[in-house]
Amino acid sequence: MKKLINDPEAVVREALEGVAAAHAGRLAVHFDPNYITRADAPVSGKVAVLSGGGSGHEPLHGGFVGPGMLDAAVPGAVFTSPTPDQVLAATQAVDSGAGVLHIVKNYTGDVLNFETAAELAVAEGVDVAAVVIDDDVAVKDSTYTAGRRGVGATVLAEKICGAAAEAGRPLADVATLCRHVNGQARSMGMALTSCIVPHVGTPTFELGEDEMEIGIGIHGEPGRERVKLEPADAIVERLLGPILDDLPFRSGDRVLALVNGMGGTPLIELYIVYRRVAQLLGERSIAIERNLVGNYITSLEMAGCSITLLKLDDELTQLWDAPVNTPGLRWGA
Amino acid sequence: MKKLINDPEAVVREALEGVAAAHAGRLAVHFDPNYITRADAPVSGKVAVLSGGGSGHEPLHGGFVGPGMLDAAVPGAVFTSPTPDQVLAATQAVDSGAGVLHIVKNYTGDVLNFETAAELAVAEGVDVAAVVIDDDVAVKDSTYTAGRRGVGATVLAEKICGAAAEAGRPLADVATLCRHVNGQARSMGMALTSCIVPHVGTPTFELGEDEMEIGIGIHGEPGRERVKLEPADAIVERLLGPILDDLPFRSGDRVLALVNGMGGTPLIELYIVYRRVAQLLGERSIAIERNLVGNYITSLEMAGCSITLLKLDDELTQLWDAPVNTPGLRWGA
């Protein structure tokens, strides 16, 4: 196992110490239980947006904490759900009285632990709404999931709901918006190589030198099929077809296209993927109105990519364009 | 070779097509010869800042084209210098009459080809100044270099000189500033794994499962020594020691610290590296006034990192903080 780490058991804690050192003044990193908040949390009168999940998907979620996006992120151990007490503490820390939206990726542990935390928070007088993200069209059920998995749409929901909360919308509205984003987004991913979970020390799965996994999960859980390597253009067709068919996306639609790297794939390859996405959507008269190309929801050092399409409307585009200031996504008015 | 590519010979062209599709309206991508400019180039009355070099180091340089940073980037083939005609065409395209600064990483081919292009541009009436970046303390001469190699300081020079040009400073001033940045910056890198150049198809170098290369170059050229794997903290000490000793950086100095990923290393590990950088500089009473953690100057999918320190003064900090709007670095006023 070749990694820039010290003790495999201390990876998350030490990375959080690095985040604290790098972003002091913008982020507040809390330990035992671990969570990250905006430095100015709770923001008076504003609905707080909170997400979390296993570590190893950075910049998701900690890299998306800041004005215009998340108020708090709750990192579990690598590929392991955060505990209810972590989520509860973060929820209480960011609640200004206007309530807290939990954005939860659909993995069984995450869903259960966020539910427990929400019940405890409500008992403490915090208004909590939860939305489960399940945009991955690859498989119905999976190793860690009943139903579809939550992947790239999480990034988009965090940005869009963060903007809505910043604009002063009430909790019920922001939750409805989050369900709308999830409903209009579809994703699928693939892997060229496995990743190695630090405290495990061996590859999560084995792939032959001439093989790839189509429909991979972000923890390396199995996808639709294992096939022989193909050129990037053919891979894009394998991912985009099921995405387009599922919503379905139709001629005349306007979309946000996210081409996401799994962590070990260089940017130059992601642009080759984006090129083909743009060609195929162009052929179908689907307009890419916004795009994002880079590493946003990763699987440690896995090589591969995922594609997410979100069907846009004027409201979603406007919220996407709103200012955001986080380590992982940042732009002005 | 597991890559998201089609024809290995078409990697750069297809990636540029992806860049063109993703950033239409903000960037203009020209083919045959290949170069990228701001969509609004030439900017009337403004000194233009241009850089370039072999591809495979993305987001450097094309990802740094935009207001507040580069006016043009000139990508060669993977790990291969751009040709003089490419550099000349880009230089002419961005010159508004106020002159063009060439920021050149110190590799023999780059230096020669930029020199030739500058001579041709001057003969055509363009005022050109060139600054060679050579911040890598690892080795004196190397596979592709006489003298020290240019690495992470290039990113910082592009940002800072871009801000100065945007502020209306004349060419001679911006060139002096660029030499100042180079003079105040030092870097060193390391690799856990090799990368594979697409048109070669085999690893650039071989490293044992328990080995790493300290002082690696961004094309995989040899560094100072090949040693057994160590914990991240010890690796940081190996890189930071020579950097600190070389300028030297002293107690009371204010610095910008760049922890850069080589392409295949996840962000969670880069924050573990940053944590130790912050600890060690804290022990020496060197203040990290600004920082940057992520993939900025990469070597395809190589796993590893580099550290760059730039000694700051009020002018450099102010120029660093100035607004920038590029695919790879973006922030508002």
JSON list of C-alpha atoms in Angstrom, two decimals, chain A residues 1-7 10-23 55-56 58-59 78 190-193 207-212 229-235 263-275 278-279 291 293 295 298 300-301 303-305 327 330-332, chain B residues 1-7 10-23 55-56 58-59 78 190-193 207-212 229-235 263-275 278-279 291 293 295 298 300-301 303-305 327 330-332:
[
{"chain": "A", "resi": 1, "resn": "MET", "atom": "CA", "xyz": [0.00, 0.00, 0.00]},
{"chain": "A", "resi": 2, "resn": "LYS", "atom": "CA", "xyz": [1.61, 3.25, -1.20]},
{"chain": "A", "resi": 3, "resn": "LYS", "atom": "CA", "xyz": [0.00, 6.24, 0.45]},
{"chain": "A", "resi": 4, "resn": "LEU", "atom": "CA", "xyz": [1.03, 9.57, 1.92]},
{"chain": "A", "resi": 5, "resn": "ILE", "atom": "CA", "xyz": [-0.20, 8.66, 5.39]},
{"chain": "A", "resi": 6, "resn": "ASN", "atom": "CA", "xyz": [1.17, 7.91, 8.83]},
{"chain": "A", "resi": 7, "resn": "ASP", "atom": "CA", "xyz": [-0.92, 5.55, 10.96]},
{"chain": "A", "resi": 10, "resn": "ALA", "atom": "CA", "xyz": [-5.33, 8.07, 12.01]},
{"chain": "A", "resi": 11, "resn": "VAL", "atom": "CA", "xyz": [-5.95, 9.06, 8.38]},
{"chain": "A", "resi": 12, "resn": "VAL", "atom": "CA", "xyz": [-9.22, 10.89, 8.92]},
{"chain": "A", "resi": 13, "resn": "ARG", "atom": "CA", "xyz": [-8.11, 12.65, 12.09]},
{"chain": "A", "resi": 14, "resn": "GLU", "atom": "CA", "xyz": [-4.83, 13.82, 10.59]},
{"chain": "A", "resi": 15, "resn": "ALA", "atom": "CA", "xyz": [-6.49, 14.95, 7.36]},
{"chain": "A", "resi": 16, "resn": "LEU", "atom": "CA", "xyz": [-8.98, 16.94, 9.45]},
{"chain": "A", "resi": 17, "resn": "GLU", "atom": "CA", "xyz": [-6.06, 18.51, 11.31]},
{"chain": "A", "resi": 18, "resn": "GLY", "atom": "CA", "xyz": [-4.68, 19.50, 7.91]},
{"chain": "A", "resi": 19, "resn": "VAL", "atom": "CA", "xyz": [-8.03, 20.96, 6.89]},
{"chain": "A", "resi": 20, "resn": "ALA", "atom": "CA", "xyz": [-8.15, 22.90, 10.16]},
{"chain": "A", "resi": 21, "resn": "ALA", "atom": "CA", "xyz": [-4.66, 24.28, 9.56]},
{"chain": "A", "resi": 22, "resn": "ALA", "atom": "CA", "xyz": [-5.30, 25.15, 5.92]},
{"chain": "A", "resi": 23, "resn": "HIS", "atom": "CA", "xyz": [-8.70, 26.78, 6.33]},
{"chain": "A", "resi": 55, "resn": "SER", "atom": "CA", "xyz": [-14.44, 9.77, 4.34]},
{"chain": "A", "resi": 56, "resn": "GLY", "atom": "CA", "xyz": [-12.44, 8.98, 1.20]},
{"chain": "A", "resi": 58, "resn": "GLU", "atom": "CA", "xyz": [-12.94, 14.31, -0.82]},
{"chain": "A", "resi": 59, "resn": "PRO", "atom": "CA", "xyz": [-13.60, 17.12, -1.54]},
{"chain": "A", "resi": 78, "resn": "VAL", "atom": "CA", "xyz": [-13.01, 5.92, 5.48]},
{"chain": "A", "resi": 190, "resn": "MET", "atom": "CA", "xyz": [-16.90, 3.26, -13.89]},
{"chain": "A", "resi": 191, "resn": "ALA", "atom": "CA", "xyz": [-13.51, 2.16, -12.59]},
{"chain": "A", "resi": 192, "resn": "LEU", "atom": "CA", "xyz": [-10.25, 1.27, -14.30]},
{"chain": "A", "resi": 193, "resn": "THR", "atom": "CA", "xyz": [-8.57, 0.35, -11.01]},
{"chain": "A", "resi": 207, "resn": "LEU", "atom": "CA", "xyz": [-9.61, -6.04, -11.81]},
{"chain": "A", "resi": 208, "resn": "GLY", "atom": "CA", "xyz": [-7.53, -7.63, -14.54]},
{"chain": "A", "resi": 209, "resn": "GLU", "atom": "CA", "xyz": [-5.05, -5.50, -16.47]},
{"chain": "A", "resi": 210, "resn": "ASP", "atom": "CA", "xyz": [-7.45, -5.51, -19.44]},
{"chain": "A", "resi": 211, "resn": "GLU", "atom": "CA", "xyz": [-10.69, -5.09, -17.47]},
{"chain": "A", "resi": 212, "resn": "MET", "atom": "CA", "xyz": [-12.90, -2.31, -16.20]},
{"chain": "A", "resi": 229, "resn": "LEU", "atom": "CA", "xyz": [-11.13, -2.19, -21.63]},
{"chain": "A", "resi": 230, "resn": "GLU", "atom": "CA", "xyz": [-12.51, 0.08, -24.32]},
{"chain": "A", "resi": 231, "resn": "PRO", "atom": "CA", "xyz": [-11.67, 3.52, -25.69]},
{"chain": "A", "resi": 232, "resn": "ALA", "atom": "CA", "xyz": [-12.94, 6.51, -23.73]},
{"chain": "A", "resi": 233, "resn": "ASP", "atom": "CA", "xyz": [-15.63, 7.27, -26.31]},
{"chain": "A", "resi": 234, "resn": "ALA", "atom": "CA", "xyz": [-17.17, 3.81, -25.93]},
{"chain": "A", "resi": 235, "resn": "ILE", "atom": "CA", "xyz": [-17.00, 4.08, -22.14]},
{"chain": "A", "resi": 263, "resn": "GLY", "atom": "CA", "xyz": [-9.44, 10.37, -7.59]},
{"chain": "A", "resi": 264, "resn": "GLY", "atom": "CA", "xyz": [-6.67, 8.73, -9.58]},
{"chain": "A", "resi": 265, "resn": "THR", "atom": "CA", "xyz": [-7.60, 9.87, -13.08]},
{"chain": "A", "resi": 266, "resn": "PRO", "atom": "CA", "xyz": [-5.82, 12.93, -14.45]},
{"chain": "A", "resi": 267, "resn": "LEU", "atom": "CA", "xyz": [-7.74, 15.99, -15.59]},
{"chain": "A", "resi": 268, "resn": "ILE", "atom": "CA", "xyz": [-6.54, 15.57, -19.17]},
{"chain": "A", "resi": 269, "resn": "GLU", "atom": "CA", "xyz": [-8.53, 12.31, -19.36]},
{"chain": "A", "resi": 270, "resn": "LEU", "atom": "CA", "xyz": [-11.63, 13.86, -17.81]},
{"chain": "A", "resi": 271, "resn": "TYR", "atom": "CA", "xyz": [-11.65, 16.45, -20.60]},
{"chain": "A", "resi": 272, "resn": "ILE", "atom": "CA", "xyz": [-11.51, 13.62, -23.16]},
{"chain": "A", "resi": 273, "resn": "VAL", "atom": "CA", "xyz": [-14.58, 12.19, -21.44]},
{"chain": "A", "resi": 274, "resn": "TYR", "atom": "CA", "xyz": [-16.29, 15.59, -21.40]},
{"chain": "A", "resi": 275, "resn": "ARG", "atom": "CA", "xyz": [-15.61, 15.98, -25.13]},
{"chain": "A", "resi": 278, "resn": "ALA", "atom": "CA", "xyz": [-20.75, 17.11, -25.25]},
{"chain": "A", "resi": 279, "resn": "GLN", "atom": "CA", "xyz": [-20.79, 15.40, -28.66]},
{"chain": "A", "resi": 291, "resn": "ASN", "atom": "CA", "xyz": [-20.72, 21.98, -16.53]},
{"chain": "A", "resi": 293, "resn": "VAL", "atom": "CA", "xyz": [-15.10, 18.78, -14.85]},
{"chain": "A", "resi": 295, "resn": "ASN", "atom": "CA", "xyz": [-12.58, 15.54, -8.86]},
{"chain": "A", "resi": 298, "resn": "THR", "atom": "CA", "xyz": [-13.95, 10.52, -5.32]},
{"chain": "A", "resi": 300, "resn": "LEU", "atom": "CA", "xyz": [-9.62, 7.54, -2.72]},
{"chain": "A", "resi": 301, "resn": "GLU", "atom": "CA", "xyz": [-7.10, 6.87, -5.53]},
{"chain": "A", "resi": 303, "resn": "ALA", "atom": "CA", "xyz": [-8.93, 5.52, -11.50]},
{"chain": "A", "resi": 304, "resn": "GLY", "atom": "CA", "xyz": [-12.18, 6.07, -13.31]},
{"chain": "A", "resi": 305, "resn": "CYS", "atom": "CA", "xyz": [-14.95, 8.57, -13.72]},
{"chain": "A", "resi": 327, "resn": "PRO", "atom": "CA", "xyz": [-12.32, 25.04, -0.50]},
{"chain": "A", "resi": 330, "resn": "ARG", "atom": "CA", "xyz": [-15.65, 28.81, -5.28]},
{"chain": "A", "resi": 331, "resn": "TRP", "atom": "CA", "xyz": [-16.94, 31.62, -7.41]},
{"chain": "A", "resi": 332, "resn": "GLY", "atom": "CA", "xyz": [-18.21, 35.15, -7.07]},
{"chain": "B", "resi": 1, "resn": "MET", "atom": "CA", "xyz": [-2.05, 0.90, -19.76]},
{"chain": "B", "resi": 2, "resn": "LYS", "atom": "CA", "xyz": [-5.40, 1.84, -18.19]},
{"chain": "B", "resi": 3, "resn": "LYS", "atom": "CA", "xyz": [-6.49, 5.28, -19.27]},
{"chain": "B", "resi": 4, "resn": "LEU", "atom": "CA", "xyz": [-9.67, 7.07, -20.28]},
{"chain": "B", "resi": 5, "resn": "ILE", "atom": "CA", "xyz": [-8.38, 7.82, -23.76]},
{"chain": "B", "resi": 6, "resn": "ASN", "atom": "CA", "xyz": [-9.04, 6.87, -27.36]},
{"chain": "B", "resi": 7, "resn": "ASP", "atom": "CA", "xyz": [-6.00, 7.03, -29.68]},
{"chain": "B", "resi": 10, "resn": "ALA", "atom": "CA", "xyz": [-4.75, 12.06, -30.06]},
{"chain": "B", "resi": 11, "resn": "VAL", "atom": "CA", "xyz": [-4.80, 12.63, -26.30]},
{"chain": "B", "resi": 12, "resn": "VAL", "atom": "CA", "xyz": [-3.81, 16.30, -26.35]},
{"chain": "B", "resi": 13, "resn": "ARG", "atom": "CA", "xyz": [-6.04, 17.19, -29.29]},
{"chain": "B", "resi": 14, "resn": "GLU", "atom": "CA", "xyz": [-9.09, 15.45, -27.82]},
{"chain": "B", "resi": 15, "resn": "ALA", "atom": "CA", "xyz": [-8.52, 16.93, -24.38]},
{"chain": "B", "resi": 16, "resn": "LEU", "atom": "CA", "xyz": [-8.30, 20.39, -25.97]},
{"chain": "B", "resi": 17, "resn": "GLU", "atom": "CA", "xyz": [-11.58, 19.68, -27.75]},
{"chain": "B", "resi": 18, "resn": "GLY", "atom": "CA", "xyz": [-13.04, 18.89, -24.34]},
{"chain": "B", "resi": 19, "resn": "VAL", "atom": "CA", "xyz": [-11.64, 22.12, -22.91]},
{"chain": "B", "resi": 20, "resn": "ALA", "atom": "CA", "xyz": [-13.13, 24.03, -25.84]},
{"chain": "B", "resi": 21, "resn": "ALA", "atom": "CA", "xyz": [-16.54, 22.43, -25.26]},
{"chain": "B", "resi": 22, "resn": "ALA", "atom": "CA", "xyz": [-16.46, 22.93, -21.48]},
{"chain": "B", "resi": 23, "resn": "HIS", "atom": "CA", "xyz": [-15.25, 26.52, -21.43]},
{"chain": "B", "resi": 55, "resn": "SER", "atom": "CA", "xyz": [0.94, 18.52, -21.66]},
{"chain": "B", "resi": 56, "resn": "GLY", "atom": "CA", "xyz": [0.29, 16.08, -18.81]},
{"chain": "B", "resi": 58, "resn": "GLU", "atom": "CA", "xyz": [-3.01, 19.83, -16.00]},
{"chain": "B", "resi": 59, "resn": "PRO", "atom": "CA", "xyz": [-4.49, 22.13, -14.83]},
{"chain": "B", "resi": 78, "resn": "VAL", "atom": "CA", "xyz": [2.56, 15.02, -23.46]},
{"chain": "B", "resi": 190, "resn": "MET", "atom": "CA", "xyz": [8.42, 13.01, -4.52]},
{"chain": "B", "resi": 191, "resn": "ALA", "atom": "CA", "xyz": [6.73, 10.05, -6.17]},
{"chain": "B", "resi": 192, "resn": "LEU", "atom": "CA", "xyz": [5.17, 6.88, -4.83]},
{"chain": "B", "resi": 193, "resn": "THR", "atom": "CA", "xyz": [4.43, 5.54, -8.32]},
{"chain": "B", "resi": 207, "resn": "LEU", "atom": "CA", "xyz": [9.74, 1.75, -8.42]},
{"chain": "B", "resi": 208, "resn": "GLY", "atom": "CA", "xyz": [9.58, -1.24, -6.09]},
{"chain": "B", "resi": 209, "resn": "GLU", "atom": "CA", "xyz": [6.44, -1.83, -4.01]},
{"chain": "B", "resi": 210, "resn": "ASP", "atom": "CA", "xyz": [8.33, -0.56, -0.94]},
{"chain": "B", "resi": 211, "resn": "GLU", "atom": "CA", "xyz": [10.20, 2.30, -2.62]},
{"chain": "B", "resi": 212, "resn": "MET", "atom": "CA", "xyz": [9.70, 5.98, -3.33]},
{"chain": "B", "resi": 229, "resn": "LEU", "atom": "CA", "xyz": [8.69, 4.00, 1.94]},
{"chain": "B", "resi": 230, "resn": "GLU", "atom": "CA", "xyz": [8.24, 6.15, 5.02]},
{"chain": "B", "resi": 231, "resn": "PRO", "atom": "CA", "xyz": [5.31, 7.71, 6.85]},
{"chain": "B", "resi": 232, "resn": "ALA", "atom": "CA", "xyz": [3.97, 10.99, 5.43]},
{"chain": "B", "resi": 233, "resn": "ASP", "atom": "CA", "xyz": [5.49, 13.02, 8.26]},
{"chain": "B", "resi": 234, "resn": "ALA", "atom": "CA", "xyz": [8.98, 11.78, 7.46]},
{"chain": "B", "resi": 235, "resn": "ILE", "atom": "CA", "xyz": [8.44, 12.40, 3.75]},
{"chain": "B", "resi": 263, "resn": "GLY", "atom": "CA", "xyz": [-2.25, 13.61, -10.12]},
{"chain": "B", "resi": 264, "resn": "GLY", "atom": "CA", "xyz": [-2.92, 10.20, -8.57]},
{"chain": "B", "resi": 265, "resn": "THR", "atom": "CA", "xyz": [-2.86, 11.13, -4.90]},
{"chain": "B", "resi": 266, "resn": "PRO", "atom": "CA", "xyz": [-6.19, 11.79, -3.20]},
{"chain": "B", "resi": 267, "resn": "LEU", "atom": "CA", "xyz": [-6.92, 15.09, -1.49]},
{"chain": "B", "resi": 268, "resn": "ILE", "atom": "CA", "xyz": [-7.24, 13.38, 1.90]},
{"chain": "B", "resi": 269, "resn": "GLU", "atom": "CA", "xyz": [-3.53, 12.52, 1.72]},
{"chain": "B", "resi": 270, "resn": "LEU", "atom": "CA", "xyz": [-2.53, 16.02, 0.62]},
{"chain": "B", "resi": 271, "resn": "TYR", "atom": "CA", "xyz": [-4.17, 17.40, 3.76]},
{"chain": "B", "resi": 272, "resn": "ILE", "atom": "CA", "xyz": [-2.12, 14.96, 5.86]},
{"chain": "B", "resi": 273, "resn": "VAL", "atom": "CA", "xyz": [0.95, 16.40, 4.13]},
{"chain": "B", "resi": 274, "resn": "TYR", "atom": "CA", "xyz": [-0.24, 19.97, 4.71]},
{"chain": "B", "resi": 275, "resn": "ARG", "atom": "CA", "xyz": [-0.77, 19.20, 8.41]},
{"chain": "B", "resi": 278, "resn": "ALA", "atom": "CA", "xyz": [2.07, 23.60, 9.03]},
{"chain": "B", "resi": 279, "resn": "GLN", "atom": "CA", "xyz": [3.52, 21.93, 12.14]},
{"chain": "B", "resi": 291, "resn": "ASN", "atom": "CA", "xyz": [-1.95, 28.26, 1.16]},
{"chain": "B", "resi": 293, "resn": "VAL", "atom": "CA", "xyz": [-3.75, 22.33, -1.34]},
{"chain": "B", "resi": 295, "resn": "ASN", "atom": "CA", "xyz": [-3.62, 19.20, -7.89]},
{"chain": "B", "resi": 298, "resn": "THR", "atom": "CA", "xyz": [0.67, 17.24, -12.07]},
{"chain": "B", "resi": 300, "resn": "LEU", "atom": "CA", "xyz": [-0.44, 12.50, -15.35]},
{"chain": "B", "resi": 301, "resn": "GLU", "atom": "CA", "xyz": [-1.56, 9.84, -12.84]},
{"chain": "B", "resi": 303, "resn": "ALA", "atom": "CA", "xyz": [1.06, 9.29, -7.03]},
{"chain": "B", "resi": 304, "resn": "GLY", "atom": "CA", "xyz": [3.07, 11.71, -4.96]},
{"chain": "B", "resi": 305, "resn": "CYS", "atom": "CA", "xyz": [3.29, 15.34, -4.00]},
{"chain": "B", "resi": 327, "resn": "PRO", "atom": "CA", "xyz": [-11.04, 26.85, -14.73]},
{"chain": "B", "resi": 330, "resn": "ARG", "atom": "CA", "xyz": [-11.05, 31.10, -9.25]},
{"chain": "B", "resi": 331, "resn": "TRP", "atom": "CA", "xyz": [-11.99, 33.64, -6.64]},
{"chain": "B", "resi": 332, "resn": "GLY", "atom": "CA", "xyz": [-13.61, 37.02, -6.39]}
]
